[in-house]
Tab-separated table of C-alpha atoms in Angstrom:
chain	number	residue	atom	x	y	z
A	296	UNK	CA	-10.313	-34.000	17.617
A	297	UNK	CA	-13.190	-34.827	15.355
A	298	UNK	CA	-11.702	-35.376	11.882
A	299	UNK	CA	-15.053	-35.300	10.123
A	300	UNK	CA	-15.840	-31.886	11.517
A	301	UNK	CA	-12.389	-30.372	11.540
A	302	UNK	CA	-10.784	-31.714	8.368
A	303	UNK	CA	-10.640	-28.207	6.905
A	304	UNK	CA	-8.469	-27.015	9.770
A	305	UNK	CA	-5.960	-29.731	8.953
A	306	UNK	CA	-6.196	-28.766	5.291
A	307	UNK	CA	-5.561	-25.111	6.230
A	308	UNK	CA	-2.488	-26.039	8.291
A	309	UNK	CA	-1.064	-28.255	5.561
A	310	UNK	CA	-1.675	-25.632	2.857
A	311	UNK	CA	-0.074	-22.875	4.930
A	312	UNK	CA	2.944	-24.984	5.919
A	313	UNK	CA	3.433	-25.824	2.256
A	314	UNK	CA	3.000	-22.139	1.293
A	315	UNK	CA	5.503	-20.881	3.835
A	316	UNK	CA	8.155	-23.513	3.094
A	317	UNK	CA	7.748	-23.532	-0.666
A	318	UNK	CA	7.156	-19.773	-0.734
A	319	UNK	CA	10.455	-18.937	0.958
A	320	UNK	CA	12.823	-21.613	-0.344
A	321	UNK	CA	11.086	-22.833	-3.502
A	322	UNK	CA	12.147	-21.916	-6.993
A	323	UNK	CA	10.627	-18.772	-8.505
A	324	UNK	CA	11.008	-17.301	-11.981
A	325	UNK	CA	13.691	-14.602	-12.150
A	326	UNK	CA	12.124	-11.416	-13.460
A	327	UNK	CA	13.627	-7.972	-13.640
A	328	UNK	CA	12.450	-5.359	-11.102
A	329	UNK	CA	10.416	-8.013	-9.267
A	330	UNK	CA	13.400	-10.237	-8.444
A	331	UNK	CA	12.815	-12.143	-5.217
A	332	UNK	CA	9.854	-9.977	-4.215
A	333	UNK	CA	7.777	-12.139	-6.539
A	334	UNK	CA	7.420	-14.457	-3.526
A	335	UNK	CA	5.106	-11.887	-2.014
A	336	UNK	CA	2.491	-13.170	-4.457
A	337	UNK	CA	1.872	-16.046	-2.035
A	338	UNK	CA	1.206	-13.695	0.866
A	339	UNK	CA	-0.094	-10.380	-0.465
A	340	UNK	CA	-2.682	-11.591	-2.975
A	341	UNK	CA	-4.301	-14.303	-0.778
A	342	UNK	CA	-4.863	-11.675	1.928
A	343	UNK	CA	-7.345	-9.933	-0.375
A	344	UNK	CA	-9.017	-13.210	-1.258
A	345	UNK	CA	-9.326	-13.926	2.449
A	346	UNK	CA	-10.615	-10.454	3.206
A	347	UNK	CA	-13.265	-10.550	0.488
A	348	UNK	CA	-14.407	-14.024	1.564
A	349	UNK	CA	-14.757	-12.948	5.185
A	350	UNK	CA	-16.497	-9.679	4.345
A	351	UNK	CA	-18.861	-11.620	2.102
A	352	UNK	CA	-19.613	-14.018	4.981
A	353	UNK	CA	-20.217	-10.953	7.145
A	354	UNK	CA	-22.789	-9.559	4.718
A	355	UNK	CA	-24.507	-12.940	4.309
A	356	UNK	CA	-24.880	-13.256	8.079
A	357	UNK	CA	-26.056	-9.652	8.227
A	358	UNK	CA	-28.849	-10.536	5.799
A	359	UNK	CA	-29.627	-13.667	7.800
A	360	UNK	CA	-29.879	-11.596	10.947
A	361	UNK	CA	-32.315	-9.200	9.289
A	362	UNK	CA	-34.432	-12.159	8.216
A	363	UNK	CA	-34.582	-14.089	11.472
A	364	UNK	CA	-33.322	-11.716	14.164
A	365	UNK	CA	-30.975	-14.255	15.744
A	366	UNK	CA	-28.152	-12.716	17.755
A	367	UNK	CA	-25.733	-15.475	16.812
A	368	UNK	CA	-25.882	-14.409	13.163
A	369	UNK	CA	-24.992	-10.891	14.208
A	370	UNK	CA	-22.070	-12.225	16.214
A	371	UNK	CA	-20.747	-14.117	13.193
A	372	UNK	CA	-21.219	-11.049	11.005
A	373	UNK	CA	-19.240	-8.957	13.488
A	374	UNK	CA	-16.398	-11.419	13.898
A	375	UNK	CA	-16.138	-12.018	10.142
A	376	UNK	CA	-15.777	-8.290	9.658
A	377	UNK	CA	-13.080	-8.237	12.374
A	378	UNK	CA	-11.111	-11.050	10.791
A	379	UNK	CA	-11.643	-9.608	7.300
A	380	UNK	CA	-10.343	-6.194	8.323
A	381	UNK	CA	-7.327	-7.805	9.988
A	382	UNK	CA	-6.516	-9.571	6.723
A	383	UNK	CA	-7.084	-6.333	4.835
A	384	UNK	CA	-4.566	-4.552	7.044
A	385	UNK	CA	-2.047	-7.334	6.442
A	386	UNK	CA	-2.766	-7.002	2.725
A	387	UNK	CA	-2.078	-3.279	2.903
A	388	UNK	CA	1.199	-3.831	4.768
A	389	UNK	CA	2.464	-6.531	2.415
A	390	UNK	CA	1.332	-4.475	-0.575
A	391	UNK	CA	3.034	-1.368	0.739
A	392	UNK	CA	6.303	-3.260	1.236
A	393	UNK	CA	6.039	-4.718	-2.224
A	394	UNK	CA	5.347	-1.320	-3.767
A	395	UNK	CA	8.428	0.063	-1.983
A	396	UNK	CA	10.698	-2.443	-3.704
A	397	UNK	CA	9.099	-2.466	-7.157
A	398	UNK	CA	7.509	0.946	-7.693
A	399	UNK	CA	9.860	2.773	-5.343
A	400	UNK	CA	7.206	4.164	-3.018
A	401	UNK	CA	5.228	3.001	0.002
A	402	UNK	CA	1.953	4.372	-1.235
A	403	UNK	CA	0.698	5.832	-4.469
A	404	UNK	CA	-2.671	7.031	-5.637
A	405	UNK	CA	-3.752	4.036	-7.627
A	406	UNK	CA	-7.098	2.440	-8.397
A	407	UNK	CA	-6.459	-0.784	-6.517
A	408	UNK	CA	-4.858	0.988	-3.577
A	409	UNK	CA	-7.714	3.455	-3.330
A	410	UNK	CA	-10.197	0.609	-3.447
A	411	UNK	CA	-8.395	-1.093	-0.572
A	412	UNK	CA	-8.269	2.134	1.429
A	413	UNK	CA	-11.986	2.748	0.918
A	414	UNK	CA	-12.781	-0.775	2.036
A	415	UNK	CA	-10.858	-0.163	5.254
A	416	UNK	CA	-12.620	3.189	5.803
A	417	UNK	CA	-16.029	1.579	5.294
A	418	UNK	CA	-15.357	-1.178	7.798
A	419	UNK	CA	-13.831	1.180	10.371
A	420	UNK	CA	-17.030	3.201	10.032
A	421	UNK	CA	-18.922	-0.073	10.573
A	422	UNK	CA	-17.109	-0.607	13.887
A	423	UNK	CA	-17.663	2.995	14.949
A	424	UNK	CA	-21.357	2.517	14.180
A	425	UNK	CA	-21.441	-0.651	16.275
A	426	UNK	CA	-19.765	1.186	19.115
A	427	UNK	CA	-22.312	4.004	19.086
A	428	UNK	CA	-25.437	1.930	19.692
A	429	UNK	CA	-26.229	0.679	23.165
A	430	UNK	CA	-29.130	-1.640	22.500
A	431	UNK	CA	-28.042	-5.063	21.211
A	432	UNK	CA	-30.920	-5.742	18.825
A	433	UNK	CA	-30.813	-2.256	17.395
A	434	UNK	CA	-27.045	-2.399	16.983
A	435	UNK	CA	-27.306	-5.686	15.123
A	436	UNK	CA	-29.984	-4.393	12.783
A	437	UNK	CA	-28.355	-1.032	12.024
A	438	UNK	CA	-24.954	-2.549	11.383
A	439	UNK	CA	-26.442	-5.265	9.165
A	440	UNK	CA	-28.202	-2.643	7.066
A	441	UNK	CA	-25.037	-0.569	6.837
A	442	UNK	CA	-22.858	-3.509	5.911
A	443	UNK	CA	-25.207	-4.584	3.101
A	444	UNK	CA	-25.331	-1.051	1.714
A	445	UNK	CA	-21.596	-0.560	2.096
A	446	UNK	CA	-20.633	-3.912	0.613
A	447	UNK	CA	-22.674	-3.287	-2.532
A	448	UNK	CA	-21.245	0.202	-2.943
A	449	UNK	CA	-17.733	-1.147	-2.376
A	450	UNK	CA	-18.235	-3.654	-5.195
A	451	UNK	CA	-19.502	-0.832	-7.410
A	452	UNK	CA	-16.442	1.210	-6.539
A	453	UNK	CA	-14.054	-1.638	-7.274
A	454	UNK	CA	-15.811	-2.276	-10.587
A	455	UNK	CA	-16.230	1.255	-11.941
A	456	UNK	CA	-13.068	2.960	-10.765
A	457	UNK	CA	-10.617	1.003	-12.938
A	458	UNK	CA	-12.619	2.152	-15.977
A	459	UNK	CA	-11.897	5.746	-15.135
A	460	UNK	CA	-8.247	5.816	-14.234
A	461	UNK	CA	-5.076	4.095	-15.249
A	462	UNK	CA	-3.279	1.857	-12.860
A	463	UNK	CA	0.186	0.597	-12.087
A	464	UNK	CA	-1.097	-2.521	-10.458
A	465	UNK	CA	-0.747	-5.875	-12.257
A	466	UNK	CA	-3.989	-6.991	-13.814
A	467	UNK	CA	-5.324	-3.411	-14.103
A	468	UNK	CA	-5.246	-0.581	-16.623
A	469	UNK	CA	-3.934	-2.797	-19.411
A	470	UNK	CA	-1.178	-4.279	-17.238
A	471	UNK	CA	-0.764	-8.030	-17.436
A	472	UNK	CA	-1.734	-10.093	-14.426
A	473	UNK	CA	0.732	-12.388	-12.755
A	474	UNK	CA	0.023	-15.212	-15.174
A	475	UNK	CA	2.397	-13.511	-17.595
A	476	UNK	CA	5.329	-13.729	-15.199
A	477	UNK	CA	4.579	-17.308	-14.336
A	478	UNK	CA	5.301	-18.910	-17.677
A	479	UNK	CA	5.796	-22.519	-16.599
A	480	UNK	CA	2.873	-22.407	-14.136
A	481	UNK	CA	5.199	-23.427	-11.310
A	482	UNK	CA	4.008	-20.567	-9.142
A	483	UNK	CA	0.397	-21.594	-9.531
A	484	UNK	CA	1.224	-24.810	-7.701
A	485	UNK	CA	1.995	-22.727	-4.632
A	486	UNK	CA	-0.381	-19.841	-5.260
A	487	UNK	CA	-3.629	-21.839	-5.291
A	488	UNK	CA	-2.908	-23.731	-2.051
A	489	UNK	CA	-1.809	-20.412	-0.545
A	490	UNK	CA	-5.141	-18.777	-1.390
A	491	UNK	CA	-7.070	-21.731	0.004
A	492	UNK	CA	-4.901	-21.884	3.132
A	493	UNK	CA	-5.188	-18.183	3.961
A	494	UNK	CA	-8.951	-18.127	3.375
A	495	UNK	CA	-9.425	-21.136	5.635
A	496	UNK	CA	-7.161	-19.598	8.273
A	497	UNK	CA	-9.288	-16.439	8.220
A	498	UNK	CA	-12.463	-18.465	8.694
A	499	UNK	CA	-10.783	-20.461	11.459
A	500	UNK	CA	-9.805	-17.286	13.322
A	501	UNK	CA	-13.359	-16.056	12.911
A	502	UNK	CA	-14.881	-19.216	14.388
A	503	UNK	CA	-12.500	-19.043	17.367
A	504	UNK	CA	-13.471	-15.428	17.986
A	505	UNK	CA	-17.136	-16.347	17.784
A	506	UNK	CA	-16.605	-19.086	20.383
A	507	UNK	CA	-14.725	-16.715	22.701
A	508	UNK	CA	-17.464	-14.084	22.381
A	509	UNK	CA	-20.157	-16.691	23.053
A	510	UNK	CA	-18.347	-17.837	26.218
A	511	UNK	CA	-17.908	-14.260	27.370
A	512	UNK	CA	-21.603	-13.599	26.851
A	513	UNK	CA	-22.446	-16.652	28.946
A	514	UNK	CA	-20.058	-15.492	31.647
A	515	UNK	CA	-21.516	-12.021	31.895
A	516	UNK	CA	-25.120	-12.960	31.363
A	517	UNK	CA	-25.867	-16.377	32.871
A	518	UNK	CA	-29.396	-16.308	31.482
A	519	UNK	CA	-27.921	-16.725	28.008
A	520	UNK	CA	-27.284	-20.398	28.693
A	521	UNK	CA	-30.959	-21.234	28.521
A	522	UNK	CA	-31.471	-19.080	25.484
A	523	UNK	CA	-31.850	-21.480	22.572
A	524	UNK	CA	-30.027	-19.330	20.032
A	525	UNK	CA	-26.773	-18.763	21.885
B	278	UNK	CA	-51.949	19.177	6.049
B	279	UNK	CA	-55.043	17.422	4.651
B	280	UNK	CA	-56.557	15.025	7.105
B	281	UNK	CA	-56.032	11.328	6.512
B	282	UNK	CA	-59.500	9.840	6.605
B	283	UNK	CA	-60.450	7.417	9.316
B	284	UNK	CA	-60.838	4.325	7.114
B	285	UNK	CA	-57.497	4.846	5.404
B	286	UNK	CA	-55.903	5.311	8.773
B	287	UNK	CA	-57.292	1.922	9.768
B	288	UNK	CA	-55.916	0.303	6.639
B	289	UNK	CA	-52.407	1.544	7.389
B	290	UNK	CA	-52.512	0.262	10.914
B	291	UNK	CA	-53.995	-3.105	10.113
B	292	UNK	CA	-51.452	-4.154	7.478
B	293	UNK	CA	-48.806	-6.046	9.454
B	294	UNK	CA	-46.127	-6.326	6.763
B	295	UNK	CA	-46.193	-3.449	4.343
B	296	UNK	CA	-44.069	-5.406	1.847
B	297	UNK	CA	-46.597	-6.131	-0.859
B	298	UNK	CA	-49.482	-5.528	1.495
B	299	UNK	CA	-50.388	-2.064	0.309
B	300	UNK	CA	-51.874	-1.170	-2.990
B	301	UNK	CA	-49.985	1.225	-5.217
B	302	UNK	CA	-52.783	3.744	-4.989
B	303	UNK	CA	-52.590	4.045	-1.230
B	304	UNK	CA	-48.789	4.113	-1.415
B	305	UNK	CA	-48.843	6.998	-3.894
B	306	UNK	CA	-51.318	8.845	-1.750
B	307	UNK	CA	-49.119	8.343	1.302
B	308	UNK	CA	-46.079	9.590	-0.561
B	309	UNK	CA	-47.956	12.659	-1.721
B	310	UNK	CA	-49.178	13.446	1.782
B	311	UNK	CA	-45.754	12.866	3.308
B	312	UNK	CA	-44.099	15.128	0.730
B	313	UNK	CA	-46.736	17.731	1.470
B	314	UNK	CA	-45.914	17.355	5.172
B	315	UNK	CA	-42.206	17.898	4.509
B	316	UNK	CA	-42.838	21.070	2.520
B	317	UNK	CA	-45.272	22.293	5.143
B	318	UNK	CA	-42.751	21.713	7.945
B	319	UNK	CA	-40.037	23.406	5.936
B	320	UNK	CA	-42.183	26.452	5.261
B	321	UNK	CA	-43.045	26.699	8.949
B	322	UNK	CA	-39.474	26.295	10.185
B	323	UNK	CA	-37.724	28.451	7.657
B	324	UNK	CA	-34.663	28.791	9.848
B	325	UNK	CA	-33.461	25.279	9.103
B	326	UNK	CA	-33.516	25.741	5.316
B	327	UNK	CA	-32.069	29.221	5.671
B	328	UNK	CA	-29.385	27.765	7.905
B	329	UNK	CA	-28.326	25.272	5.251
B	330	UNK	CA	-28.287	27.915	2.521
B	331	UNK	CA	-26.255	30.227	4.732
B	332	UNK	CA	-23.876	27.351	5.482
B	333	UNK	CA	-23.404	26.855	1.743
B	334	UNK	CA	-22.847	30.529	0.999
B	335	UNK	CA	-20.439	30.965	3.926
B	336	UNK	CA	-18.427	27.925	2.852
B	337	UNK	CA	-18.143	29.283	-0.670
B	338	UNK	CA	-17.122	32.650	0.721
B	339	UNK	CA	-14.453	31.074	2.920
B	340	UNK	CA	-13.165	29.223	-0.133
B	341	UNK	CA	-13.139	32.420	-2.128
B	342	UNK	CA	-11.135	34.214	0.570
B	343	UNK	CA	-8.685	31.302	0.839
B	344	UNK	CA	-8.179	30.569	-2.852
B	345	UNK	CA	-8.699	34.093	-4.295
B	346	UNK	CA	-9.105	32.623	-7.766
B	347	UNK	CA	-9.199	29.139	-9.279
B	348	UNK	CA	-7.711	29.222	-12.753
B	349	UNK	CA	-7.442	25.440	-13.141
B	350	UNK	CA	-10.677	23.736	-14.226
B	351	UNK	CA	-9.819	20.549	-12.309
B	352	UNK	CA	-9.455	22.446	-9.031
B	353	UNK	CA	-12.580	24.526	-9.736
B	354	UNK	CA	-14.532	21.335	-10.335
B	355	UNK	CA	-13.222	19.445	-7.295
B	356	UNK	CA	-13.795	22.363	-4.943
B	357	UNK	CA	-17.357	22.882	-6.150
B	358	UNK	CA	-18.301	19.270	-5.556
B	359	UNK	CA	-16.555	19.091	-2.196
B	360	UNK	CA	-18.544	22.100	-1.038
B	361	UNK	CA	-21.712	20.459	-2.362
B	362	UNK	CA	-20.793	17.205	-0.602
B	363	UNK	CA	-20.498	18.892	2.779
B	364	UNK	CA	-23.646	20.941	2.283
B	365	UNK	CA	-25.575	17.834	1.201
B	366	UNK	CA	-24.402	15.794	4.178
B	367	UNK	CA	-25.566	18.569	6.472
B	368	UNK	CA	-28.855	19.065	4.672
B	369	UNK	CA	-29.750	15.384	4.446
B	370	UNK	CA	-28.448	14.692	7.929
B	371	UNK	CA	-31.292	16.596	9.461
B	372	UNK	CA	-33.964	14.649	7.562
B	373	UNK	CA	-34.247	12.012	10.267
B	374	UNK	CA	-32.086	13.393	13.052
B	375	UNK	CA	-34.342	16.409	13.341
B	376	UNK	CA	-37.513	14.380	13.791
B	377	UNK	CA	-38.336	13.847	17.425
B	378	UNK	CA	-38.783	10.351	18.786
B	379	UNK	CA	-42.500	10.819	19.371
B	380	UNK	CA	-43.144	12.175	15.893
B	381	UNK	CA	-41.199	9.228	14.474
B	382	UNK	CA	-43.457	6.705	16.160
B	383	UNK	CA	-46.596	8.614	15.249
B	384	UNK	CA	-45.585	8.755	11.576
B	385	UNK	CA	-45.057	5.025	11.387
B	386	UNK	CA	-48.502	4.299	12.691
B	387	UNK	CA	-49.878	6.385	9.827
B	388	UNK	CA	-47.780	5.380	6.839
B	389	UNK	CA	-45.793	2.440	5.542
B	390	UNK	CA	-41.988	2.642	5.842
B	391	UNK	CA	-41.668	2.352	2.057
B	392	UNK	CA	-43.783	5.444	1.547
B	393	UNK	CA	-41.769	7.283	4.174
B	394	UNK	CA	-38.402	6.511	2.604
B	395	UNK	CA	-39.603	7.359	-0.920
B	396	UNK	CA	-41.044	10.658	0.281
B	397	UNK	CA	-37.874	11.517	2.196
B	398	UNK	CA	-35.632	10.602	-0.745
B	399	UNK	CA	-37.724	12.691	-3.146
B	400	UNK	CA	-37.792	15.595	-0.757
B	401	UNK	CA	-34.031	15.450	-0.178
B	402	UNK	CA	-33.462	15.215	-3.901
B	403	UNK	CA	-35.382	18.430	-4.471
B	404	UNK	CA	-33.551	20.038	-1.574
B	405	UNK	CA	-30.195	19.036	-3.036
B	406	UNK	CA	-31.169	20.294	-6.482
B	407	UNK	CA	-32.087	23.619	-4.927
B	408	UNK	CA	-28.802	23.703	-3.000
B	409	UNK	CA	-26.810	22.809	-6.129
B	410	UNK	CA	-28.417	25.605	-8.114
B	411	UNK	CA	-27.961	28.208	-5.371
B	412	UNK	CA	-24.445	26.917	-4.755
B	413	UNK	CA	-23.566	27.057	-8.419
B	414	UNK	CA	-24.821	30.620	-8.876
B	415	UNK	CA	-23.001	31.900	-5.781
B	416	UNK	CA	-19.874	29.962	-6.702
B	417	UNK	CA	-19.842	31.396	-10.218
B	418	UNK	CA	-20.378	34.938	-8.956
B	419	UNK	CA	-17.749	34.742	-6.227
B	420	UNK	CA	-15.104	32.733	-8.040
B	421	UNK	CA	-15.153	34.730	-11.236
B	422	UNK	CA	-17.148	33.624	-14.247
B	423	UNK	CA	-18.744	30.436	-15.515
B	424	UNK	CA	-16.117	28.175	-17.097
B	425	UNK	CA	-18.604	25.437	-18.035
B	426	UNK	CA	-18.747	24.886	-21.766
B	427	UNK	CA	-21.466	22.260	-21.923
B	428	UNK	CA	-24.250	23.460	-19.651
B	429	UNK	CA	-26.911	20.777	-20.484
B	430	UNK	CA	-24.465	18.007	-19.606
B	431	UNK	CA	-23.575	19.766	-16.361
B	432	UNK	CA	-27.264	20.094	-15.475
B	433	UNK	CA	-27.900	16.421	-16.225
B	434	UNK	CA	-24.955	15.652	-13.966
B	435	UNK	CA	-26.373	17.828	-11.180
B	436	UNK	CA	-29.826	16.217	-11.428
B	437	UNK	CA	-28.521	12.639	-11.451
B	438	UNK	CA	-25.968	13.479	-8.770
B	439	UNK	CA	-28.645	14.930	-6.492
B	440	UNK	CA	-30.699	11.760	-6.897
B	441	UNK	CA	-27.811	9.514	-5.924
B	442	UNK	CA	-26.669	11.717	-3.051
B	443	UNK	CA	-30.208	11.828	-1.759
B	444	UNK	CA	-30.658	8.028	-1.830
B	445	UNK	CA	-27.395	7.365	0.022
B	446	UNK	CA	-27.610	10.247	2.472
B	447	UNK	CA	-31.249	9.658	3.414
B	448	UNK	CA	-30.544	6.045	4.353
B	449	UNK	CA	-27.358	6.995	6.204
B	450	UNK	CA	-29.263	9.686	8.050
B	451	UNK	CA	-31.853	7.083	9.054
B	452	UNK	CA	-29.049	4.895	10.437
B	453	UNK	CA	-27.207	7.748	12.118
B	454	UNK	CA	-30.363	9.133	13.725
B	455	UNK	CA	-30.751	5.930	15.763
B	456	UNK	CA	-27.305	6.200	17.371
B	457	UNK	CA	-25.833	8.230	20.181
B	458	UNK	CA	-23.407	10.399	18.158
B	459	UNK	CA	-25.408	10.956	15.037
B	460	UNK	CA	-23.643	13.986	13.596
B	461	UNK	CA	-20.159	12.458	13.501
B	462	UNK	CA	-21.542	9.168	12.255
B	463	UNK	CA	-23.461	10.837	9.467
B	464	UNK	CA	-20.190	11.963	7.853
B	465	UNK	CA	-18.181	8.869	8.756
B	466	UNK	CA	-20.787	6.498	7.329
B	467	UNK	CA	-21.589	8.483	4.196
B	468	UNK	CA	-18.230	9.593	2.864
B	469	UNK	CA	-16.751	6.218	1.904
B	470	UNK	CA	-20.068	5.069	0.436
B	471	UNK	CA	-20.511	8.277	-1.531
B	472	UNK	CA	-17.119	7.989	-3.201
B	473	UNK	CA	-18.141	5.971	-6.292
B	474	UNK	CA	-20.946	8.465	-6.884
B	475	UNK	CA	-18.696	11.435	-6.285
B	476	UNK	CA	-15.995	10.138	-8.628
B	477	UNK	CA	-18.511	9.657	-11.446
B	478	UNK	CA	-20.140	13.033	-10.854
B	479	UNK	CA	-16.714	14.714	-10.843
B	480	UNK	CA	-15.738	13.000	-14.071
B	481	UNK	CA	-18.894	14.089	-15.925
B	482	UNK	CA	-18.720	17.631	-14.660
B	483	UNK	CA	-15.049	17.827	-15.651
B	484	UNK	CA	-16.040	16.750	-19.167
B	485	UNK	CA	-18.787	19.385	-19.199
B	486	UNK	CA	-16.269	21.953	-18.004
B	487	UNK	CA	-13.796	21.145	-20.750
B	488	UNK	CA	-16.537	20.968	-23.370
B	489	UNK	CA	-15.543	17.492	-24.500
B	490	UNK	CA	-17.663	15.634	-27.032
B	491	UNK	CA	-20.817	14.574	-25.107
B	492	UNK	CA	-20.521	11.084	-26.593
B	493	UNK	CA	-17.593	10.493	-24.221
B	494	UNK	CA	-19.758	11.290	-21.224
B	495	UNK	CA	-22.736	9.066	-22.071
B	496	UNK	CA	-20.922	6.072	-20.616
B	497	UNK	CA	-20.458	7.916	-17.328
B	498	UNK	CA	-24.044	9.164	-17.291
B	499	UNK	CA	-25.099	5.553	-17.673
B	500	UNK	CA	-22.815	4.512	-14.790
B	501	UNK	CA	-24.245	7.316	-12.664
B	502	UNK	CA	-27.813	6.305	-13.498
B	503	UNK	CA	-27.114	2.682	-12.596
B	504	UNK	CA	-25.508	3.677	-9.286
B	505	UNK	CA	-28.684	5.662	-8.601
B	506	UNK	CA	-30.838	2.632	-9.347
B	507	UNK	CA	-28.704	0.450	-7.056
B	508	UNK	CA	-28.746	2.918	-4.166
B	509	UNK	CA	-32.461	3.558	-4.673
B	510	UNK	CA	-33.315	-0.142	-4.542
B	511	UNK	CA	-31.072	-0.682	-1.505
B	512	UNK	CA	-32.683	2.216	0.371
B	513	UNK	CA	-36.170	0.976	-0.468
B	514	UNK	CA	-35.435	-2.600	0.593
B	515	UNK	CA	-33.413	-1.879	3.714
B	516	UNK	CA	-35.319	1.016	5.231
B	517	UNK	CA	-38.137	-1.082	6.738
B	518	UNK	CA	-35.498	-2.682	8.999
B	519	UNK	CA	-34.286	0.665	10.267
B	520	UNK	CA	-37.320	2.173	11.828
B	521	UNK	CA	-38.536	-0.515	14.241
B	522	UNK	CA	-37.133	-0.376	17.729
């Protein structure tokens, strides 16, 4: 294994090992209502960081594809969206569980929750769009255009909606963020590595999926091997 | 339709990248001609416009029969905009889906993609304004009385809302028209993207309905206007990538 090229994979593994061990058996501040569920901070919140990073990568590669027309950029855009949506779903599940034990319900109509749901709807639509176009080049271009449009509108939605409605979610609608619960900054020592670890894991999964898809393309279309871009 | 003169025709064809290549004068002329073409087509195929209007009126009638009356302003407001949303998606959906493949190609040899998208957006905006006005009148007649206390604010909301809807829906229609199941995709692609717009429009029209101090709504009008600018710029920049095959 090439350390110079793959150091970030080692970093991801170390960060995640640390997160899981310290997250489950480490000391956490005792707070009412939250109790032990406060540990979910290390798993629920980084999922959204990971998702946003991957979706951002997806949009960047979409723009790159529009500029140079390379199919590899489209492949990366697609797989980033896949990995990002997977992390989003995990974020929804962990959030739903957390809401059950703190707010008393699996799902409630809340700004942050609606934003998350819309993000999922947009990216499911993105996959449906990809599935409905036969021609490769056309599919890449249409989905890149859609993902740029959708990503910008999603950011707008996430920014304007909290100004219109109140929220239960920490860090929204006048609620304090988690920094208030974490008075001695002990949780930060786990939270930051957790965010880094989950983001890197998401990117890692994406690169593996890109490699698998590239191999599959070569298998089905042998001419791809002498194509310089794939 | 006025004939495009031979030399202008040559100019359009010979500019390889329309981004920055065309002068504003030619662009404006193209937009004017394309808008004229849209109106001409619409006046010749009246059934498609009539179809949309009938769709709107029937939907309102179905709502009237199902709800009987809507005493709550919030429900009145939401229902009106949901009906408008569906009518708009249908109306804008046809703007590219309706065009045949051959006409598509022919158009692009005559005009720049930027002119085409601006003309389509403007045309759809006018169409949506028309639909909103017809929809509002029928809605008020069928669902008993006009509860809106601040009519100018409501009208400003309708105008800005139509602009935003038109920008988003025209681009989505351009995307959907290139796929194999365009009608499903039109709704699936547009609804999540339209939500920020719809939420803002709903908020302003609710304020107009309740007759709140207009000063409260200026913030939302500003948000709505900036969403329109964002969607307009995105449509303008991204459309040239949609039409080539």
